XYZ file of C-alpha atoms in Angstrom:
450
model
C 92.759 83.595 39.285
C 90.568 82.528 36.371
C 93.392 81.096 34.225
C 94.515 78.727 36.975
C 90.948 77.682 37.733
C 90.086 77.215 34.057
C 93.044 74.893 33.469
C 92.307 72.956 36.659
C 88.663 72.556 35.655
C 89.638 71.098 32.278
C 92.024 68.655 33.951
C 89.414 67.553 36.470
C 87.054 66.732 33.633
C 89.667 65.012 31.477
C 91.424 63.004 34.207
C 88.647 62.280 36.689
C 89.834 58.646 36.694
C 93.272 59.680 38.027
C 92.561 61.126 41.516
C 96.174 61.061 42.762
C 97.371 63.008 39.724
C 94.569 65.548 40.161
C 95.413 65.888 43.856
C 99.048 66.672 43.035
C 98.038 69.217 40.383
C 95.466 70.839 42.681
C 98.041 71.196 45.459
C 100.564 72.865 43.133
C 97.997 75.095 41.423
C 96.702 76.273 44.790
C 99.984 78.114 45.305
C 100.356 79.718 41.885
C 97.644 82.387 41.710
C 99.822 85.006 43.391
C 102.678 84.282 40.971
C 100.424 84.519 37.905
C 98.973 87.816 39.076
C 102.506 89.228 39.304
C 104.069 87.664 36.191
C 101.707 87.551 33.214
C 104.125 85.860 30.810
C 103.338 82.428 32.232
C 99.764 82.789 31.006
C 100.933 84.315 27.711
C 102.950 81.182 26.984
C 100.204 78.913 28.354
C 102.656 77.268 30.743
C 100.052 75.555 32.935
C 98.410 73.594 30.132
C 101.842 72.601 28.851
C 103.426 71.639 32.157
C 100.664 69.223 33.210
C 100.990 67.091 30.072
C 103.985 64.727 29.962
C 106.412 65.213 27.104
C 106.248 61.442 26.625
C 104.097 58.761 28.242
C 105.176 55.176 27.537
C 103.034 52.165 28.463
C 104.126 48.644 27.658
C 103.517 44.940 28.274
C 105.941 43.014 30.473
C 105.849 39.244 29.870
C 107.926 36.897 32.041
C 107.967 33.279 33.237
C 107.531 32.329 36.911
C 109.197 29.421 38.748
C 106.371 27.071 37.741
C 107.049 27.741 34.086
C 103.823 29.755 33.718
C 103.726 32.932 31.641
C 102.867 36.078 33.619
C 101.904 39.488 32.236
C 102.255 42.880 33.922
C 101.851 46.479 32.822
C 104.919 48.712 32.612
C 105.101 52.511 32.543
C 107.611 55.315 32.053
C 106.318 58.881 32.145
C 108.903 61.384 30.918
C 107.232 64.483 32.263
C 109.506 67.467 31.750
C 113.094 67.931 30.523
C 113.317 71.738 30.584
C 116.169 71.843 33.114
C 117.828 68.471 32.493
C 117.378 64.803 31.600
C 114.315 63.071 32.998
C 115.032 61.792 36.518
C 112.820 59.752 38.808
C 112.362 56.319 40.293
C 110.764 53.051 39.259
C 108.040 51.643 41.524
C 107.053 47.964 41.577
C 103.805 47.654 43.522
C 100.365 46.147 42.769
C 98.626 49.545 43.020
C 100.777 51.119 40.282
C 98.685 52.627 37.494
C 99.122 55.356 34.919
C 97.518 57.861 37.290
C 99.874 56.971 40.150
C 102.921 57.257 37.886
C 101.718 60.604 36.517
C 101.212 61.978 40.024
C 104.703 60.872 41.025
C 106.247 62.229 37.822
C 104.511 65.596 38.168
C 105.750 65.955 41.755
C 109.225 64.913 40.631
C 109.485 67.825 38.200
C 109.289 70.391 41.005
C 111.201 68.366 43.571
C 114.138 68.034 41.187
C 113.943 71.739 40.372
C 114.304 72.611 44.067
C 117.581 70.693 44.425
C 119.397 73.152 42.174
C 120.744 70.258 40.095
C 120.239 69.823 36.347
C 117.467 67.223 36.447
C 114.095 67.088 34.760
C 111.237 64.977 36.088
C 109.990 61.494 35.270
C 108.695 58.340 36.917
C 108.008 54.737 36.026
C 107.156 51.310 37.300
C 104.861 48.349 37.078
C 101.975 46.673 38.892
C 104.341 43.752 39.567
C 104.433 42.763 43.260
C 107.913 41.647 44.396
C 106.577 40.303 47.697
C 106.548 36.537 47.829
C 108.567 36.219 44.626
C 111.784 34.225 44.409
C 115.125 35.761 43.458
C 114.847 34.132 40.046
C 111.358 35.494 39.440
C 112.412 39.013 40.394
C 115.453 38.775 38.117
C 113.397 37.532 35.172
C 110.790 40.232 35.678
C 113.430 42.984 35.853
C 115.053 41.677 32.673
C 111.708 41.580 30.861
C 110.893 45.100 32.078
C 114.229 46.427 30.805
C 113.703 44.709 27.428
C 111.306 47.557 26.644
C 112.536 50.349 28.918
C 116.052 50.396 27.433
C 114.689 52.019 24.249
C 113.689 55.146 26.155
C 116.488 55.811 28.661
C 120.105 56.978 28.609
C 122.700 58.721 30.769
C 121.824 62.135 29.299
C 118.229 61.348 28.322
C 116.353 59.623 31.155
C 117.987 58.220 34.292
C 115.673 56.035 36.420
C 116.322 55.127 40.055
C 114.635 52.963 42.674
C 111.401 53.543 44.561
C 108.970 51.292 46.442
C 109.739 47.679 45.541
C 112.917 48.603 43.674
C 116.093 48.495 45.754
C 119.716 47.660 45.086
C 118.924 44.101 44.017
C 116.419 45.188 41.382
C 118.650 48.014 40.134
C 121.408 45.439 39.632
C 119.210 43.163 37.539
C 117.893 46.113 35.514
C 121.375 47.503 34.856
C 122.750 44.104 33.869
C 120.052 43.694 31.240
C 120.509 47.274 29.989
C 124.249 46.651 29.574
C 123.603 43.412 27.700
C 121.101 45.019 25.328
C 123.081 48.190 24.586
C 126.719 47.120 25.040
C 127.149 50.291 27.123
C 128.390 50.843 30.663
C 127.169 54.288 31.638
C 125.256 56.074 34.365
C 121.829 55.183 33.068
C 120.491 54.057 36.455
C 121.180 55.387 39.939
C 121.109 53.432 43.162
C 123.780 51.068 41.820
C 126.108 49.031 44.023
C 129.308 50.757 45.115
C 131.543 48.373 43.165
C 130.138 49.398 39.787
C 129.235 53.067 39.818
C 127.033 53.569 42.859
C 127.341 56.408 45.346
C 127.864 56.327 49.055
C 124.924 57.769 51.037
C 122.384 56.893 48.295
C 120.524 54.314 50.444
C 120.461 56.738 53.371
C 119.754 59.911 51.409
C 115.970 60.346 51.536
C 115.734 59.493 55.230
C 118.758 61.577 56.178
C 117.472 64.448 54.047
C 114.071 64.481 55.750
C 115.793 64.794 59.121
C 118.137 67.515 57.844
C 115.111 69.436 56.561
C 113.354 69.078 59.920
C 116.458 70.424 61.649
C 116.452 73.500 59.388
C 112.787 74.196 60.175
C 113.328 73.743 63.905
C 116.504 75.846 63.997
C 114.405 78.734 62.700
C 112.301 78.667 65.889
C 115.094 77.833 68.301
C 114.192 74.154 68.673
C 115.951 70.858 67.901
C 115.299 67.111 67.827
C 117.576 66.092 70.684
C 115.708 63.990 73.235
C 112.407 64.396 71.369
C 109.929 61.573 70.671
C 109.435 61.089 66.925
C 107.013 58.986 64.885
C 108.131 57.320 61.661
C 105.871 55.372 59.291
C 107.044 52.809 56.783
C 109.801 50.224 57.079
C 111.532 50.590 53.743
C 114.634 52.485 52.792
C 113.297 55.918 53.715
C 111.955 54.902 57.110
C 115.007 52.841 58.087
C 117.442 55.668 57.488
C 115.142 58.292 58.960
C 115.252 56.213 62.137
C 119.038 55.893 61.896
C 119.603 59.639 61.468
C 117.127 60.494 64.234
C 119.081 58.273 66.596
C 122.332 59.908 65.483
C 121.032 63.390 66.356
C 119.792 62.227 69.761
C 116.085 61.925 68.991
C 113.887 58.995 70.016
C 111.976 57.386 67.119
C 109.362 55.029 68.581
C 107.365 53.728 65.596
C 107.700 52.049 62.202
C 105.107 50.288 60.051
C 104.674 48.039 57.041
C 101.750 46.717 55.005
C 100.812 44.241 57.738
C 100.994 46.403 60.854
C 102.911 48.813 63.086
C 105.499 48.678 65.853
C 105.472 50.964 68.887
C 108.686 50.644 70.858
C 108.538 53.083 73.766
C 112.244 52.599 74.475
C 113.132 53.624 70.909
C 113.333 51.693 67.624
C 116.452 49.522 67.331
C 117.897 50.490 63.938
C 120.185 47.462 63.640
C 117.332 45.027 64.296
C 115.064 46.882 61.875
C 117.737 46.754 59.150
C 118.344 43.060 59.700
C 114.651 42.183 59.495
C 113.846 44.343 56.477
C 117.058 44.470 54.449
C 118.555 41.040 55.162
C 115.775 38.653 56.160
C 113.020 40.569 54.317
C 110.408 39.682 56.944
C 107.434 41.553 58.379
C 107.532 43.689 61.511
C 105.895 40.877 63.445
C 109.424 39.491 63.700
C 110.601 42.735 65.336
C 107.973 42.354 68.058
C 108.951 38.734 68.663
C 112.617 39.634 69.096
C 112.253 42.899 71.037
C 110.357 42.634 74.328
C 109.771 46.386 74.598
C 107.915 46.516 71.277
C 104.140 46.367 70.817
C 102.795 45.136 67.480
C 99.404 46.183 66.093
C 98.202 44.408 62.928
C 96.414 46.382 60.221
C 93.269 44.352 60.926
C 93.072 46.076 64.327
C 93.356 49.614 62.944
C 90.275 51.852 63.335
C 88.539 52.659 60.054
C 88.909 56.431 60.268
C 92.523 56.884 61.349
C 95.939 55.264 61.657
C 96.796 54.576 65.314
C 100.467 55.297 64.642
C 99.678 59.019 64.310
C 97.688 59.033 67.576
C 100.810 58.456 69.691
C 101.972 61.701 71.392
C 105.141 63.060 69.785
C 107.218 66.128 69.048
C 107.881 65.364 65.367
C 106.433 63.084 62.687
C 108.128 61.652 59.598
C 105.571 60.020 57.254
C 107.770 57.765 55.119
C 105.447 55.140 53.638
C 103.151 56.165 50.780
C 100.735 58.747 49.399
C 97.761 59.923 51.481
C 98.753 57.955 54.576
C 97.782 60.924 56.791
C 94.129 61.959 56.560
C 92.444 64.834 58.385
C 91.728 62.696 61.476
C 95.370 61.629 61.596
C 96.474 65.262 61.347
C 94.146 66.218 64.185
C 95.516 63.366 66.309
C 99.083 64.491 65.667
C 98.294 68.060 66.652
C 96.361 66.901 69.706
C 99.364 64.792 70.720
C 101.665 67.818 70.745
C 103.326 67.425 67.343
C 105.338 70.533 66.458
C 107.026 69.349 63.265
C 106.095 67.206 60.246
C 108.803 66.423 57.689
C 107.521 64.279 54.831
C 109.781 61.460 53.682
C 107.186 59.972 51.324
C 105.604 61.466 48.201
C 102.414 63.393 49.049
C 101.766 61.424 52.280
C 99.284 64.011 53.605
C 95.861 64.627 52.113
C 95.023 68.212 51.161
C 92.814 68.526 54.272
C 95.643 67.252 56.462
C 98.103 69.656 54.853
C 95.749 72.562 55.494
C 95.384 71.489 59.140
C 99.164 71.578 59.606
C 99.416 74.998 57.954
C 96.562 76.418 60.019
C 98.194 75.140 63.209
C 101.414 76.950 62.170
C 103.663 74.009 63.041
C 106.892 73.347 61.168
C 105.643 71.565 58.062
C 107.972 70.330 55.320
C 106.028 69.104 52.267
C 107.326 66.026 50.457
C 108.604 67.770 47.344
C 110.984 69.710 49.602
C 111.638 67.470 52.598
C 112.112 64.181 50.726
C 114.254 65.567 47.899
C 117.423 64.142 49.465
C 117.069 60.875 47.582
C 116.914 62.358 44.118
C 119.553 64.930 45.072
C 121.993 62.142 45.877
C 120.977 60.365 42.679
C 122.043 63.543 40.923
C 125.355 63.391 42.776
C 125.728 59.778 41.605
C 125.170 60.960 38.032
C 127.932 63.554 38.508
C 130.344 60.921 39.807
C 129.534 58.592 36.904
C 130.026 61.357 34.341
C 133.449 62.259 35.743
C 134.406 58.644 36.553
C 135.029 59.564 40.201
C 133.898 58.211 43.553
C 133.445 60.587 46.499
C 133.775 59.657 50.175
C 130.783 59.195 52.481
C 131.609 62.475 54.209
C 131.823 64.363 50.899
C 128.470 63.103 49.664
C 126.757 63.532 53.030
C 128.047 67.099 53.260
C 126.778 67.878 49.750
C 123.400 66.324 50.640
C 123.166 68.389 53.830
C 123.952 71.579 51.893
C 121.344 70.742 49.230
C 118.682 70.283 51.922
C 119.706 73.620 53.442
C 119.386 75.188 49.974
C 115.916 73.703 49.468
C 114.780 75.018 52.849
C 116.277 78.453 52.207
C 114.785 78.915 48.720
C 111.377 77.660 49.905
C 111.465 79.987 52.919
C 112.640 83.008 50.922
C 110.023 82.452 48.207
C 107.254 82.068 50.791
C 108.409 85.329 52.377
C 108.468 87.011 48.942
C 104.790 86.156 48.549
C 103.765 87.307 52.002
C 103.659 84.120 54.070
C 107.127 83.129 55.326
C 105.809 80.171 57.330
C 104.090 78.465 54.387
C 106.724 76.169 52.889
C 104.078 74.559 50.665
C 103.590 77.936 48.979
C 107.320 78.613 48.868
C 108.424 75.253 47.501
C 105.645 75.118 44.910
C 106.379 78.576 43.491
C 110.173 78.163 43.620
C 110.064 74.773 41.918
C 107.531 75.883 39.309
C 109.198 79.177 38.451
C 112.565 77.636 37.554
C 110.988 75.041 35.241
C 108.541 77.507 33.683
C 111.284 80.046 32.970
C 113.353 77.360 31.216
C 110.345 76.329 29.135
C 109.844 79.929 27.977
C 113.540 80.316 27.194
C 113.481 77.196 24.998
C 110.497 78.250 22.886
C 107.305 76.443 21.958
C 108.524 72.835 21.815
């Protein structure tokens, strides 16, 4: 409708330098016309123009000293996007490609992802263009401390609760929390992803990967299928990918690929989860090491990739779990997946498929779980960690895993029911976008013009 298009046109003009943010907005807006035609109050209260602008956008300098005694400077960000249904919640990303536009795209997606979980969490995101790769433990610690020297002013257990993301794991969360505690003289649940001995939650490292598999199972159950014995492709080699592989193996599937910034592994006999964990979580080495230590594995460096597609997605499979980064699947990759017999895509990363690729999956009528629904397990378990911190309790692995599984079932059910309500029960992009948006928008209206 014209209102949606008018707002999108203004954003495209104003933020033409932030393509990832515009892509995320375009994808959400593409689902909302039917809702706005039915419920006119969203236009009356100008919800679209309000919801695309962060409530607060903080940018700051991060100055730290490397091992050579030289002063280094990075850019830090925290975008507090929307707090209509709870405190801002979203990860911190340390990666050289981090920019304001990337953080805004991630924060905007986070608003609706968090809404879908059913938990009381608003949306935010943050990070820095700092690259942890190749840095010593001391350098990473000093950077994290310098980053928190500014961030601590803006966060709190009931205000804004950051977590980890790319480049920010348990080690970094520890350094960040230690500095926060020193600066504020407070020990509270201001960060999630903490170690178990001081407020962390069981299942948090596994949550996003496990959740993506749980979501795939819900989609496949609907059509009388399952993952047992099926060949699956997984991209990435970080937290999400590692535990996607682990859960796939647990349910009897056969994951055969992983990838990192230097190349990809194809192991026809199935990825060895223990070896992958050791290489990536303990030794922190590239996947070249996996190929050297596993004779059944074939390694392809990025330099050998074709220009127009990723060879990982050209391997025949039943299901695909993109778990690396945004826009890792282009239209050619989507066509290769479909040509190779792929019947299910469950996104473990944030917006890993381009809009053209997403449309190809929807047109093919395969089981397609968009990132804001399928990868919500991580933030859901962060929310469960917040609950444990607030009540000073610690739940068992089984308790947390069961709650996570039920949350993923809830996300699938509400996305499916909303898609059906608007005439297309197989379009979970439509369903998750409208369901996530409607809850936040209704809260914004209830709370007045603020």
